[in-house]
Tab-separated table of C-alpha atoms in Angstrom:
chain	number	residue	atom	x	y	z
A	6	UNK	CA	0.000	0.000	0.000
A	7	UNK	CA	2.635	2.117	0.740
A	8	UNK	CA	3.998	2.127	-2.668
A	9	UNK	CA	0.819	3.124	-3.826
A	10	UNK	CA	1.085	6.390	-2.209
A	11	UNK	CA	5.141	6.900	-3.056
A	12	UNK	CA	3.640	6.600	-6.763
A	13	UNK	CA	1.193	9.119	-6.792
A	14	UNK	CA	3.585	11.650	-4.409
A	15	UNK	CA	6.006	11.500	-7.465
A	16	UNK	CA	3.683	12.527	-10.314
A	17	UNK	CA	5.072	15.763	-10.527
A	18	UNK	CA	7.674	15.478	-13.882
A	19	UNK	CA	10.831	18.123	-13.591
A	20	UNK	CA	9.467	21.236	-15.765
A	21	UNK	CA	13.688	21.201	-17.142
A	22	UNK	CA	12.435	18.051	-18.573
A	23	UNK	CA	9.105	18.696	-19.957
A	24	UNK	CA	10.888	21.703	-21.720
A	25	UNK	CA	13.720	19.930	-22.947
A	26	UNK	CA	11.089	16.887	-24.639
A	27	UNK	CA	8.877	19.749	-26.189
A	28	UNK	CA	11.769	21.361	-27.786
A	29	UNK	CA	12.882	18.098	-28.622
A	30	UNK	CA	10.045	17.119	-30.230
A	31	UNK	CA	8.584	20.123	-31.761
A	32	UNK	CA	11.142	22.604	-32.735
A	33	UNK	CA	14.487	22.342	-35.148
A	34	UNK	CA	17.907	23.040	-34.574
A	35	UNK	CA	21.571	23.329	-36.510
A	36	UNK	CA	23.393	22.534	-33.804
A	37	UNK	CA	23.222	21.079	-30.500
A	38	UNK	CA	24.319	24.529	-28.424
A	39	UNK	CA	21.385	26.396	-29.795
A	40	UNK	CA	18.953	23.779	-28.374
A	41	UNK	CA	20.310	23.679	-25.069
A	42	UNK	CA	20.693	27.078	-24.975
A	43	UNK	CA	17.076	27.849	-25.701
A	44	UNK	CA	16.257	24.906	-22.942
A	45	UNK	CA	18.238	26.047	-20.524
A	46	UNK	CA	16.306	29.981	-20.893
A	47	UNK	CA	13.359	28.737	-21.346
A	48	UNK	CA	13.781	27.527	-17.780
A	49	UNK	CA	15.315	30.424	-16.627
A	50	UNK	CA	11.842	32.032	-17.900
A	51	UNK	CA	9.854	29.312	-16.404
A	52	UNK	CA	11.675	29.834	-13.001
A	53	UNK	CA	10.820	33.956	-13.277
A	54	UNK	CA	6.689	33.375	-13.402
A	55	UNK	CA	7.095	31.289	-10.339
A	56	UNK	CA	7.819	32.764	-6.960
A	57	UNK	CA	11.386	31.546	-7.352
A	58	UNK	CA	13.911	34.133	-7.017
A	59	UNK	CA	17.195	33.914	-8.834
A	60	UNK	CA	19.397	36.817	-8.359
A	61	UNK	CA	20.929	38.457	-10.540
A	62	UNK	CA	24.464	37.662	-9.878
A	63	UNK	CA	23.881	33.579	-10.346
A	64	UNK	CA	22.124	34.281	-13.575
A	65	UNK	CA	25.068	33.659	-15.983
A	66	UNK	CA	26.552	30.480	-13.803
A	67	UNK	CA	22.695	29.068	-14.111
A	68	UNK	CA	22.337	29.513	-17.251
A	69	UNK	CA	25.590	27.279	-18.120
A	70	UNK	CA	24.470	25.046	-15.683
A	71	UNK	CA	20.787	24.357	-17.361
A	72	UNK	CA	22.539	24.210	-20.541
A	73	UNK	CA	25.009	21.458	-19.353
A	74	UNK	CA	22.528	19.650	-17.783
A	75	UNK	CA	20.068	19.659	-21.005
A	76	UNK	CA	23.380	18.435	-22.916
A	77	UNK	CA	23.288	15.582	-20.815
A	78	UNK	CA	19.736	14.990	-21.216
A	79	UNK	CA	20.105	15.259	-24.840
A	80	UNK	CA	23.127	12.446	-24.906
A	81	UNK	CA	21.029	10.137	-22.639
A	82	UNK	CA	17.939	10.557	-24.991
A	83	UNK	CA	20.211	10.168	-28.189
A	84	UNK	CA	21.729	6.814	-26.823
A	85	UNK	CA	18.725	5.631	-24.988
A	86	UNK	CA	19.825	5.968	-21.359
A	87	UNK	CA	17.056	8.472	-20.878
A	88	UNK	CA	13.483	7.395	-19.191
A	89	UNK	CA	10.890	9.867	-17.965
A	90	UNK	CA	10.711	8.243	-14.479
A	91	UNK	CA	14.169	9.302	-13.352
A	92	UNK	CA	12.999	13.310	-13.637
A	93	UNK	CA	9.654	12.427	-11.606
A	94	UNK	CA	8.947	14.212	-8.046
A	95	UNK	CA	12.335	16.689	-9.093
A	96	UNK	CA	12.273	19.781	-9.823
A	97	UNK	CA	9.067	21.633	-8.797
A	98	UNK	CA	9.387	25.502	-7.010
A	99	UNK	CA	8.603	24.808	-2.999
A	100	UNK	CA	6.543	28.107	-1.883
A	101	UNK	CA	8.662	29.744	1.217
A	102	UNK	CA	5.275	29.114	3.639
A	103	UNK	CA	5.467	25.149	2.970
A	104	UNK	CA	7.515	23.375	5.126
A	105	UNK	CA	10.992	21.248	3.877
A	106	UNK	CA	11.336	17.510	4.751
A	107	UNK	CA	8.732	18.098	7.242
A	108	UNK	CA	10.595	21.035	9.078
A	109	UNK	CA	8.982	23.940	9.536
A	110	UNK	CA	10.239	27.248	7.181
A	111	UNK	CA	13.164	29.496	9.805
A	112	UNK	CA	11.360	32.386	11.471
A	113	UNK	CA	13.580	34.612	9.759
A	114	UNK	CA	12.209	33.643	6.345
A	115	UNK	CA	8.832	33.571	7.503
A	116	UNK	CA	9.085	37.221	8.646
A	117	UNK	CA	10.339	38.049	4.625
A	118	UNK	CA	6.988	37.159	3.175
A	119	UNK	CA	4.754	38.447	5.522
A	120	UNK	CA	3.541	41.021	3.578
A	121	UNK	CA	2.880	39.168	0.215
């Protein structure tokens, strides 16, 4: 029964990866750095309409980041190492009021987003 409910927890599919299969699968490239490159903003993008804050500062190192980690995606797909499972229950934006691993949020973050 338990795995029952571990199943249905884990429904939520990383958006990085629901991105990366659209592009994938709907759009067309000349190289391989252009699509990861649009991937990886598109996230950036996707990260910006959700309460998510990414400062300004990290912007550039993210960016290389997402597009590394959509290169790998892209390799795993090409050679079949890929499966949708693996990016289940990863990567959804936690709201600041929920609490993490069933601790509660610090007071001092708490106080931050009073006023929203």
């Amino acid at each position: 029964m338990k795995q029952k409910e571990k199943k249905s927890e884990n429904h939520f599919v990383d958006p990085l990866y629901q991105l990366f299969e659209h592009n994938l699968f709907h759009r067309s490239y000349d190289d391989i750095g252009a699509f990861t490159r649009e991937v990886a903003e598109e996230y950036i993008s996707y990260l910006d309409s959700t309460d998510a804050h990414v400062p300004f500062q990290v912007r550039a190192n993210l960016l290389k980041d997402l597009e590394n980690e959509a290169h790998e995606m892209l390799i795993k797909k090409m050679y079949g190492c890929s499966k949708t499972k693996d990016y289940l229950g990863m990567g959804s934006v936690a709201s600041p009021e929920s609490e993490v691993e069933g601790r509660p949020l610090p007071e001092n973050l708490k106080k931050s987003n009073a006023g929203k």
